[in-house]
Short mmCIF file of C-alpha atoms and ligand atoms in Angstrom, two decimals:
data_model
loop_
_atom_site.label_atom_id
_atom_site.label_comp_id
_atom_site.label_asym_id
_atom_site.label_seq_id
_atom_site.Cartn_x
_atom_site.Cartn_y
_atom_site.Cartn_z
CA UNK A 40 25.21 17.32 -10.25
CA UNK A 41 22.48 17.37 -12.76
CA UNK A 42 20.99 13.80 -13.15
CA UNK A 43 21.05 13.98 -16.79
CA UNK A 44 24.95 13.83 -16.56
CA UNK A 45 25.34 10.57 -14.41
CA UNK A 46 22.62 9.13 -16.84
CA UNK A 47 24.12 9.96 -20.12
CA UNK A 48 27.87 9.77 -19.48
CA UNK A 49 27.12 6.17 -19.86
CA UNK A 50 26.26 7.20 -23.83
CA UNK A 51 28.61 10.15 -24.43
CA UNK A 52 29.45 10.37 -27.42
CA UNK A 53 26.32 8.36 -28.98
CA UNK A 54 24.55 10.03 -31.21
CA UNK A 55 21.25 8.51 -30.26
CA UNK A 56 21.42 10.26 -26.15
CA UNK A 57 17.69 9.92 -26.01
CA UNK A 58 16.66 5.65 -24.95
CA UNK A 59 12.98 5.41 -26.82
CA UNK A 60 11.92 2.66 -24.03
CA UNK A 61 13.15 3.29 -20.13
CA UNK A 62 13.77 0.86 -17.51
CA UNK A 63 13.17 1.35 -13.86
CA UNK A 64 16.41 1.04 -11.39
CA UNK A 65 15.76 -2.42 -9.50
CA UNK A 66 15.63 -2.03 -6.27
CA UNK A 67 14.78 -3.82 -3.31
CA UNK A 68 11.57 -2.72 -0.65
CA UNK A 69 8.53 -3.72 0.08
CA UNK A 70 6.84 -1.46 -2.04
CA UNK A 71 7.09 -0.64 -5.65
CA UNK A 72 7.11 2.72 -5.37
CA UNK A 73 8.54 5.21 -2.13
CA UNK A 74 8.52 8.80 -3.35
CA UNK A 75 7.98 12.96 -2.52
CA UNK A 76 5.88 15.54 -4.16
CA UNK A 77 8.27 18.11 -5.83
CA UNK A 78 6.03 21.19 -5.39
CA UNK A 79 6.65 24.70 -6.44
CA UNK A 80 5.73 24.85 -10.36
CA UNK A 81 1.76 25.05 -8.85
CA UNK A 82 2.29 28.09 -5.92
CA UNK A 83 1.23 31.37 -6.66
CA UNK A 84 -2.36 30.60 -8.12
CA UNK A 85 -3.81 33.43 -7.48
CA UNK A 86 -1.32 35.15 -9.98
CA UNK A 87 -1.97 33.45 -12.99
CA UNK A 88 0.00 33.09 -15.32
CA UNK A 89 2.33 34.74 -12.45
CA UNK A 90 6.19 35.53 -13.12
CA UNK A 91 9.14 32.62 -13.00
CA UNK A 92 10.74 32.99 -9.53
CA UNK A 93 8.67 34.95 -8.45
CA UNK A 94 5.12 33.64 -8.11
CA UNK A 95 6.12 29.89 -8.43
CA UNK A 96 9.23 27.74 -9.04
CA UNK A 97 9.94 24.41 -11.35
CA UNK A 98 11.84 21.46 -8.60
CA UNK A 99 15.13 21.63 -8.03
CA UNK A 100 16.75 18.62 -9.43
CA UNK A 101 19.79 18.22 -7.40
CA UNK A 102 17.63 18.34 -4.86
CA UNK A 103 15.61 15.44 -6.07
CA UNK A 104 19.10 13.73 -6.92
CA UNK A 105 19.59 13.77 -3.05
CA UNK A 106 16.00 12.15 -2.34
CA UNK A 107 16.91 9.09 -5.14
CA UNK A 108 20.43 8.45 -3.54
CA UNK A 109 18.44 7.61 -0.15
CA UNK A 110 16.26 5.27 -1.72
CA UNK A 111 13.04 7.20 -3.52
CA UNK A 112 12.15 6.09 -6.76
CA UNK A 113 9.19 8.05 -7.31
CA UNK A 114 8.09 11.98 -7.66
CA UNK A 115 4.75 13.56 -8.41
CA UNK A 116 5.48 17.00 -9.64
CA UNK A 117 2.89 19.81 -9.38
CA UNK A 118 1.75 22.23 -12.18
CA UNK A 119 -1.15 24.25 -13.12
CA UNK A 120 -3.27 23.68 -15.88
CA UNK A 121 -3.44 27.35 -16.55
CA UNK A 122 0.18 28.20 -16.78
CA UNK A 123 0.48 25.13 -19.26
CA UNK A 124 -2.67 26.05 -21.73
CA UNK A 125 -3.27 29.60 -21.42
CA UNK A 126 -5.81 30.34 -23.78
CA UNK A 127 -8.79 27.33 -22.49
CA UNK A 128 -7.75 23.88 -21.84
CA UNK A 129 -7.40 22.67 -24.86
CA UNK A 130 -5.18 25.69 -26.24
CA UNK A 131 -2.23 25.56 -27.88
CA UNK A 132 0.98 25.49 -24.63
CA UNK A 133 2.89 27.88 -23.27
CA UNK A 134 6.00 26.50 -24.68
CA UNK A 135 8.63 27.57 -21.83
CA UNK A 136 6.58 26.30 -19.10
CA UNK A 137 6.27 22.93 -21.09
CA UNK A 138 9.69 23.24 -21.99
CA UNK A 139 10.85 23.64 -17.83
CA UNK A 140 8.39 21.27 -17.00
CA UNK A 141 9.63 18.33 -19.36
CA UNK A 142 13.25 19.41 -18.19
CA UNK A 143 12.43 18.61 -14.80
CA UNK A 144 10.45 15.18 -15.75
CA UNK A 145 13.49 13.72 -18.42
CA UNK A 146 15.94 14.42 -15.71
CA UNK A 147 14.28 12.28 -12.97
CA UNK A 148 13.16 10.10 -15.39
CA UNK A 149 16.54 9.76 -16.73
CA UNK A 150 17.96 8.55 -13.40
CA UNK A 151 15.29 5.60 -13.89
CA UNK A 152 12.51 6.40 -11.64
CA UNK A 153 9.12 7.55 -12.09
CA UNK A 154 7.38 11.15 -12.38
CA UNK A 155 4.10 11.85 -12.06
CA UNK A 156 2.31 14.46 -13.78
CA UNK A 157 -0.30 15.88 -11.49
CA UNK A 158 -2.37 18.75 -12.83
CA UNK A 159 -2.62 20.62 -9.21
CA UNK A 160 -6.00 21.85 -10.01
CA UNK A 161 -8.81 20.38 -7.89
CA UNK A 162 -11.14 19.43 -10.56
CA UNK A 163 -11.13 23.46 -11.69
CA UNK A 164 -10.02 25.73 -14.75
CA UNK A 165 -10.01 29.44 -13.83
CA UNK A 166 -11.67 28.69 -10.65
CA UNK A 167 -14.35 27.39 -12.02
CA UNK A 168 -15.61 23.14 -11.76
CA UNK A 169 -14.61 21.62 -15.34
CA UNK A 170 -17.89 20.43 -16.52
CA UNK A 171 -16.91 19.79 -20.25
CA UNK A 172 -15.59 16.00 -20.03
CA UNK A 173 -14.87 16.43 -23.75
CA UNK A 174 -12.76 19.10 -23.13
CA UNK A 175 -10.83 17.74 -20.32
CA UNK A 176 -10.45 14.31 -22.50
CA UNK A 177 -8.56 16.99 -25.21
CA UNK A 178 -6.59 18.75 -22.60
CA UNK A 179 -5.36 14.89 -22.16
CA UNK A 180 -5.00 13.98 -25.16
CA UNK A 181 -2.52 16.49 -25.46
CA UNK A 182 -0.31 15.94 -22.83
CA UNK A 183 -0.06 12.37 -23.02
CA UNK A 184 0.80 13.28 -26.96
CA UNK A 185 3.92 15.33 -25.49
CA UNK A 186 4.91 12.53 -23.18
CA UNK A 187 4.26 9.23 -24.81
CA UNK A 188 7.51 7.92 -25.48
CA UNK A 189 8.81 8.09 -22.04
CA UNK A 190 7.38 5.12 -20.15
CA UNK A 191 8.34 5.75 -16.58
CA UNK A 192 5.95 9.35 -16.61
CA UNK A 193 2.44 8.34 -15.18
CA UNK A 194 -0.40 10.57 -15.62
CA UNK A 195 -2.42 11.85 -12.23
CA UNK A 196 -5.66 12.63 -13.78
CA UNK A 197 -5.98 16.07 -11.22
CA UNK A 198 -5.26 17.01 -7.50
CA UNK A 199 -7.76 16.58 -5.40
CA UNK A 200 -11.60 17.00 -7.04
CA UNK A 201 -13.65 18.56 -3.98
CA UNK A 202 -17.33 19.64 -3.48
CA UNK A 203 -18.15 18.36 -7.14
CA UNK A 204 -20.78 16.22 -8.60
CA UNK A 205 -20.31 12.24 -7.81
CA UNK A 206 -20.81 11.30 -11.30
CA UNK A 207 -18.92 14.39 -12.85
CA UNK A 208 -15.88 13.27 -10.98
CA UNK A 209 -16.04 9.25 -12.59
CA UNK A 210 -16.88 10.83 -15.69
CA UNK A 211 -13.41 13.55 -15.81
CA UNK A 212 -11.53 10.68 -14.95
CA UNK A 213 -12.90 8.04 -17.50
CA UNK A 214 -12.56 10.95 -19.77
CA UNK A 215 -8.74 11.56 -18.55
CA UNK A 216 -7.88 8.11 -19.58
CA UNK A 217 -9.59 8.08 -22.49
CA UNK A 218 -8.01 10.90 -23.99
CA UNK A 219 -4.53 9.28 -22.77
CA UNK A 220 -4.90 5.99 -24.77
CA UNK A 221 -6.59 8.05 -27.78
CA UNK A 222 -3.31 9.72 -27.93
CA UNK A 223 -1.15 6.23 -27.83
CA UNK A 224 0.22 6.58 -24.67
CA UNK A 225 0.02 3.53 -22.73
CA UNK A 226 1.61 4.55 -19.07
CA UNK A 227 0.37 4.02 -15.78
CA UNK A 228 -2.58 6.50 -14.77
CA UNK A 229 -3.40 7.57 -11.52
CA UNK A 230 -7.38 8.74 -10.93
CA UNK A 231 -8.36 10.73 -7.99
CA UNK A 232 -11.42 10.82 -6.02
CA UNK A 233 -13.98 13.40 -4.60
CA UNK A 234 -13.74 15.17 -1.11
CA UNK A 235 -9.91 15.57 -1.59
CA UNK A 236 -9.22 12.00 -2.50
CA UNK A 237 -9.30 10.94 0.99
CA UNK A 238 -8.70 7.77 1.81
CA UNK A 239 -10.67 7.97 5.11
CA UNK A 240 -13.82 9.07 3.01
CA UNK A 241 -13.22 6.93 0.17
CA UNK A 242 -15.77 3.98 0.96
CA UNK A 243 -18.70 6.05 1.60
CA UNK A 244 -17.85 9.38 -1.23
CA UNK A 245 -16.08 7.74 -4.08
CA UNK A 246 -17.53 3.95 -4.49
CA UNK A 247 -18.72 4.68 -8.21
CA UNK A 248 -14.75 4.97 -8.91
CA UNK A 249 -14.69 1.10 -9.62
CA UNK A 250 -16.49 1.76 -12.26
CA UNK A 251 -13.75 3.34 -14.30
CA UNK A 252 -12.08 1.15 -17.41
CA UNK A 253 -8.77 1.12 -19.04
CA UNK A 254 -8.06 -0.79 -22.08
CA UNK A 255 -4.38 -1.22 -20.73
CA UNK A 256 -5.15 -2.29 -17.40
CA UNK A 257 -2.93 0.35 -15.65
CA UNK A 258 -5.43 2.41 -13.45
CA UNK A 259 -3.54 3.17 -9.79
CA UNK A 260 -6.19 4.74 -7.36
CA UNK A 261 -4.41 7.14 -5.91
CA UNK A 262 -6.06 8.30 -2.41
CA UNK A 263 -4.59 11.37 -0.06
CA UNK A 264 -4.64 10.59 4.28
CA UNK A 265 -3.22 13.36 6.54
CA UNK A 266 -3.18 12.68 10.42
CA UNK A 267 -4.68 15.74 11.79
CA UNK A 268 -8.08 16.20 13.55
CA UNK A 269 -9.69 17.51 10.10
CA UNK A 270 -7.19 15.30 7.95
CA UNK A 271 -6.15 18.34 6.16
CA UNK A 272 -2.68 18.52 6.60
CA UNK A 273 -2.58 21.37 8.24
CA UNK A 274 -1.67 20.60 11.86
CA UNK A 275 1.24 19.68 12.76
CA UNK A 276 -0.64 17.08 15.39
CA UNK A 277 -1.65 13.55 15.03
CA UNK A 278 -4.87 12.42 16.35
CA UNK A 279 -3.09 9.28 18.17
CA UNK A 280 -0.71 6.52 17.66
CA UNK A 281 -3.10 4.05 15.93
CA UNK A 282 -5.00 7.42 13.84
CA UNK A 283 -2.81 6.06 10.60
CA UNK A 284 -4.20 2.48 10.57
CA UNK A 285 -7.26 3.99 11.26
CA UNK A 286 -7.72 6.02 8.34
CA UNK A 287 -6.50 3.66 5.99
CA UNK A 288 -8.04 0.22 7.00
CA UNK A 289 -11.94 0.74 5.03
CA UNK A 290 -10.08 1.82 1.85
CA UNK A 291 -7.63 -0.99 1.84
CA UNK A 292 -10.68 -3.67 2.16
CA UNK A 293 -12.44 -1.52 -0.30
CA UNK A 294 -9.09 -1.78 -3.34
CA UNK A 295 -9.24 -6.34 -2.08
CA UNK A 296 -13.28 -6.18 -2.73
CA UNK A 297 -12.50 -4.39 -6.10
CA UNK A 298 -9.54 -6.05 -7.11
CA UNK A 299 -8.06 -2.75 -7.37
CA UNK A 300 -4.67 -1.16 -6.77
CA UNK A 301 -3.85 2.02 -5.00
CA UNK A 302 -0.97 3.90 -3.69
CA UNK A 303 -1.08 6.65 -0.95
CA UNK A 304 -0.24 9.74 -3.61
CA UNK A 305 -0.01 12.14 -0.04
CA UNK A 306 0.84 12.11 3.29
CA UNK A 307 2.56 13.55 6.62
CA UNK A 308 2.22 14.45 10.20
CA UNK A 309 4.33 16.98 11.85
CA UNK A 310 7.88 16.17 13.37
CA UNK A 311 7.10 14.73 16.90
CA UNK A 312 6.63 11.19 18.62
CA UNK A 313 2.89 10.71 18.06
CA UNK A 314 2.87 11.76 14.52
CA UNK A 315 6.15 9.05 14.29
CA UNK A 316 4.07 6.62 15.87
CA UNK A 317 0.92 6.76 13.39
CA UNK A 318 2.60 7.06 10.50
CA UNK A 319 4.58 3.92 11.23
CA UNK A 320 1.41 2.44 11.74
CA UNK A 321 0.03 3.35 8.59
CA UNK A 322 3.01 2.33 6.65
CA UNK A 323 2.99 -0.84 8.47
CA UNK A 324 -0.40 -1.62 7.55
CA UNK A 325 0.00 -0.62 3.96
CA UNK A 326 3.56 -3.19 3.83
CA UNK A 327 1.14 -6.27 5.17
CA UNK A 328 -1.04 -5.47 1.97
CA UNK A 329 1.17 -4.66 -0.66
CA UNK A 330 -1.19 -6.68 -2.96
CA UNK A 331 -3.04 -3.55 -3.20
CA UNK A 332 -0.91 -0.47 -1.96
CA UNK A 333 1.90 -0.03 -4.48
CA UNK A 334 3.32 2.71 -2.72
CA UNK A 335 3.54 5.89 -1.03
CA UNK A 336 4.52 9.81 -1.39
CA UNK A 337 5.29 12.43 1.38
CA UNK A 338 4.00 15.74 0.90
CA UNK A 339 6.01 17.45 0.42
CA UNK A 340 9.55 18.48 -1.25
CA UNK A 341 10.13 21.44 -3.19
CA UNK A 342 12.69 24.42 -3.47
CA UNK A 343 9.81 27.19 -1.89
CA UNK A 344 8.79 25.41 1.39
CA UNK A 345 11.26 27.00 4.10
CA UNK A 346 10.17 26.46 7.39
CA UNK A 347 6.97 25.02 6.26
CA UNK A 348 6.20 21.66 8.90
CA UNK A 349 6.34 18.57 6.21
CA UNK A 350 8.97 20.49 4.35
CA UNK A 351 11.29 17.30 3.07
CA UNK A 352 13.33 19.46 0.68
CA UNK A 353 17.53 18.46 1.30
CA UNK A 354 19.55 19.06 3.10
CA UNK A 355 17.64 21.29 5.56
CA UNK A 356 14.30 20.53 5.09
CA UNK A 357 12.60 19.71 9.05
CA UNK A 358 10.71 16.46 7.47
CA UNK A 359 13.97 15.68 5.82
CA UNK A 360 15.72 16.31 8.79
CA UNK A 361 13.59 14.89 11.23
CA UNK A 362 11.09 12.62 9.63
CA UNK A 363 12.59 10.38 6.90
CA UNK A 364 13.85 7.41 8.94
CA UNK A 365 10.07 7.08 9.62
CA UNK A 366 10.21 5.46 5.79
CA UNK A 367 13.58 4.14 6.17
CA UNK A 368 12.39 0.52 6.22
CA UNK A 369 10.97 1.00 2.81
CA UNK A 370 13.17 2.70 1.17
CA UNK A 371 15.23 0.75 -1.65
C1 NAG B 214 11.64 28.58 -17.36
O1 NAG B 214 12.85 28.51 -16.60
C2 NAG B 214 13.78 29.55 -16.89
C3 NAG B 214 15.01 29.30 -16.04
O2 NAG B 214 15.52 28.04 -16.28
C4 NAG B 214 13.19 30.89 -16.62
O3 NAG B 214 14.10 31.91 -17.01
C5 NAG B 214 11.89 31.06 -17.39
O4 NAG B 214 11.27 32.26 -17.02
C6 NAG B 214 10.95 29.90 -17.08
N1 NAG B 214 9.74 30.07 -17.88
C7 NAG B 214 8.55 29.69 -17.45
C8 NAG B 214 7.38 30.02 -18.33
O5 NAG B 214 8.37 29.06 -16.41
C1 NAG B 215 -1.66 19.78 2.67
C2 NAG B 215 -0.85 20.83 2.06
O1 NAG B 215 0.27 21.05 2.43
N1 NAG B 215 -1.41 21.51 1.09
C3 NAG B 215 -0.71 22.57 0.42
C4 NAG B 215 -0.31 22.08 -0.91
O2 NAG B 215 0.38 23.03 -1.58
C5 NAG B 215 -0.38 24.18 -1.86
C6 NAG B 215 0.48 25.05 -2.67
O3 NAG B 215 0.97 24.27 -3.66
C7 NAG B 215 -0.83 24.83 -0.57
O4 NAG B 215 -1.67 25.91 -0.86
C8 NAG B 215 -1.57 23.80 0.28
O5 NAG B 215 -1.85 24.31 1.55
#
């Protein structure tokens, strides 16, 4: 079942089906916000734009549907810059992939939960490190434009900046949210850091990030922490039991010194005892300082991940399977 259809048979036969302000569904955990990536729309980049079904893949919303009835209430859904704006950044859109983009965001947002927008890029446009902050700040202007008016979308500045300037990646993201209050928009927006947005590194690579200012007051610092030796994500290992806590601990002191918020916008471990064990940990820690974690997101969900080792896509899914009553407790 679509979730557009439980949402609006409440108004059928209204001719105003659209709400102009959106609430989101109470619920009852620890955290304000327990939620999956929905990946797919961003695979394929090396075939850009790349064909529909082929090369990449908007979320499946039933699928999603599944993730809200057991107790997520948020989603940060991938895309790539260059699909969207073909031309440069601040081109005019490709209107389909807008238009299957914002299908996918009103229908989750629709069931009263929040979707992120997160630019998959890594800080790059056609491979190459975005240097103009003026043109990023139009490339945001624009998008906020298209989503204004729905208040539970929040705006992920970009995936991930990596082996860029310190000061160009402050200066994207003050220009990010400056572009998304120029264009009236006043949503929550989650910046990213350098070196991956790791939380592990955050302290030492990404302390100039408290200098960024919104005039709404609604910056989330969203920081990444796998498990694995390398904390890439791409082991199926955990370090230890404790490895979680670990790699969290430095940022969490760094958002209280701050007065800062942040929410884990990333995270997994493969689907075996020590992996359950640190992630509990992690979560655990994050729960006894909810005054600065608002939340956290598995990676990953998505219609194209088959056998792939986080893959928490219903019903089969081995993360989904094997790995959600790890967030059970926090679920709402
Ligand atoms: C949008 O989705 C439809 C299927 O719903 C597909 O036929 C079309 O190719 C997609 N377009 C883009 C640009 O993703
Ligand atoms: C950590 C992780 O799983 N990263 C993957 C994220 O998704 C992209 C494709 O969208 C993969 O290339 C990464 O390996």
């Amino acid at each position: 079942m679509k979730l557009s259809t439980l949402f609006f048979a409440a108004v059928a036969g209204s001719a105003v089906a659209v709400p102009l302000a959106k609430e989101q569904k109470k619920r009852d955990s620890v955290f304000q916000w327990v939620g999956a990536n929905e990946s797919g729309a961003e695979f394929g980049e090396d075939n850009i734009p790349g064909v529909w079904g082929t090369d990449y893949i908007f979320p499946d919303v039933s699928a999603i549907t599944t993730l809200i009835d057991k107790g997520m209430n948020i989603f940060r859904v991938q895309f790539m810059m260059e699909r969207l704006a073909p031309d440069s950044m601040t081109g005019s859109y490709d209107d389909a992939y807008l238009k299957n983009l914002t299908t996918v965001v009103d229908a989750v947002t629709d069931a009263g939960v929040h979707v992120i927008l997160d630019p998959h890029n890594y800080g790059r446009f056609n491979g190459e490190i975005i240097t103009s902050t003026s043109d990023f700040q139009t490339f945001w202007k624009n998008l906020a434009g298209q989503f204004k008016s729905n208040s539970l979308v929040v705006f992920d500045t970009n995936n991930e900046y990596h082996d860029m300037d310190q000061e160009l990646v402050l200066n994207l993201n003050q220009a990010a949210i400056d572009g998304i209050r120029e264009a009236g928009a006043t949503q929550y927006i989650f910046v990213e850091g350098n070196s991956w947005s790791g939380a592990w590194t955050w302290v030492d690579v990404n302390d100039n990030m408290k200098n960024l200012e919104d005039p709404e007051d609604k910056i989330v610092y969203q920081m990444h922490q796998y498990l694995d030796t390398d904390g890439s994500g791409t082991h199926e290992e955990c370090v230890s039991g404790t490895i979680g806590e670990e790699r969290v601990t430095s940022a969490t002191q760094w958002l209280k010194d701050n007065k800062k918020v942040g929410i884990i916008g990333e995270f997994a471990g493969g689907n075996n005892d020590q992996c359950r064990t640190a992630l509990k940990g992690m979560l655990e820690h994050l729960a006894e300082n909810t005054d600065v974690w608002k939340g956290v997101l598995w990676w990953a969900a998505g219609p194209w991940w088959g056998d792939y080792m986080y893959n928490m896509e219903p019903p089969s899914g081995v993360a989904y399977t094997g790995m959600l009553d790890v967030l059970q407790t926090y679920l709402g």
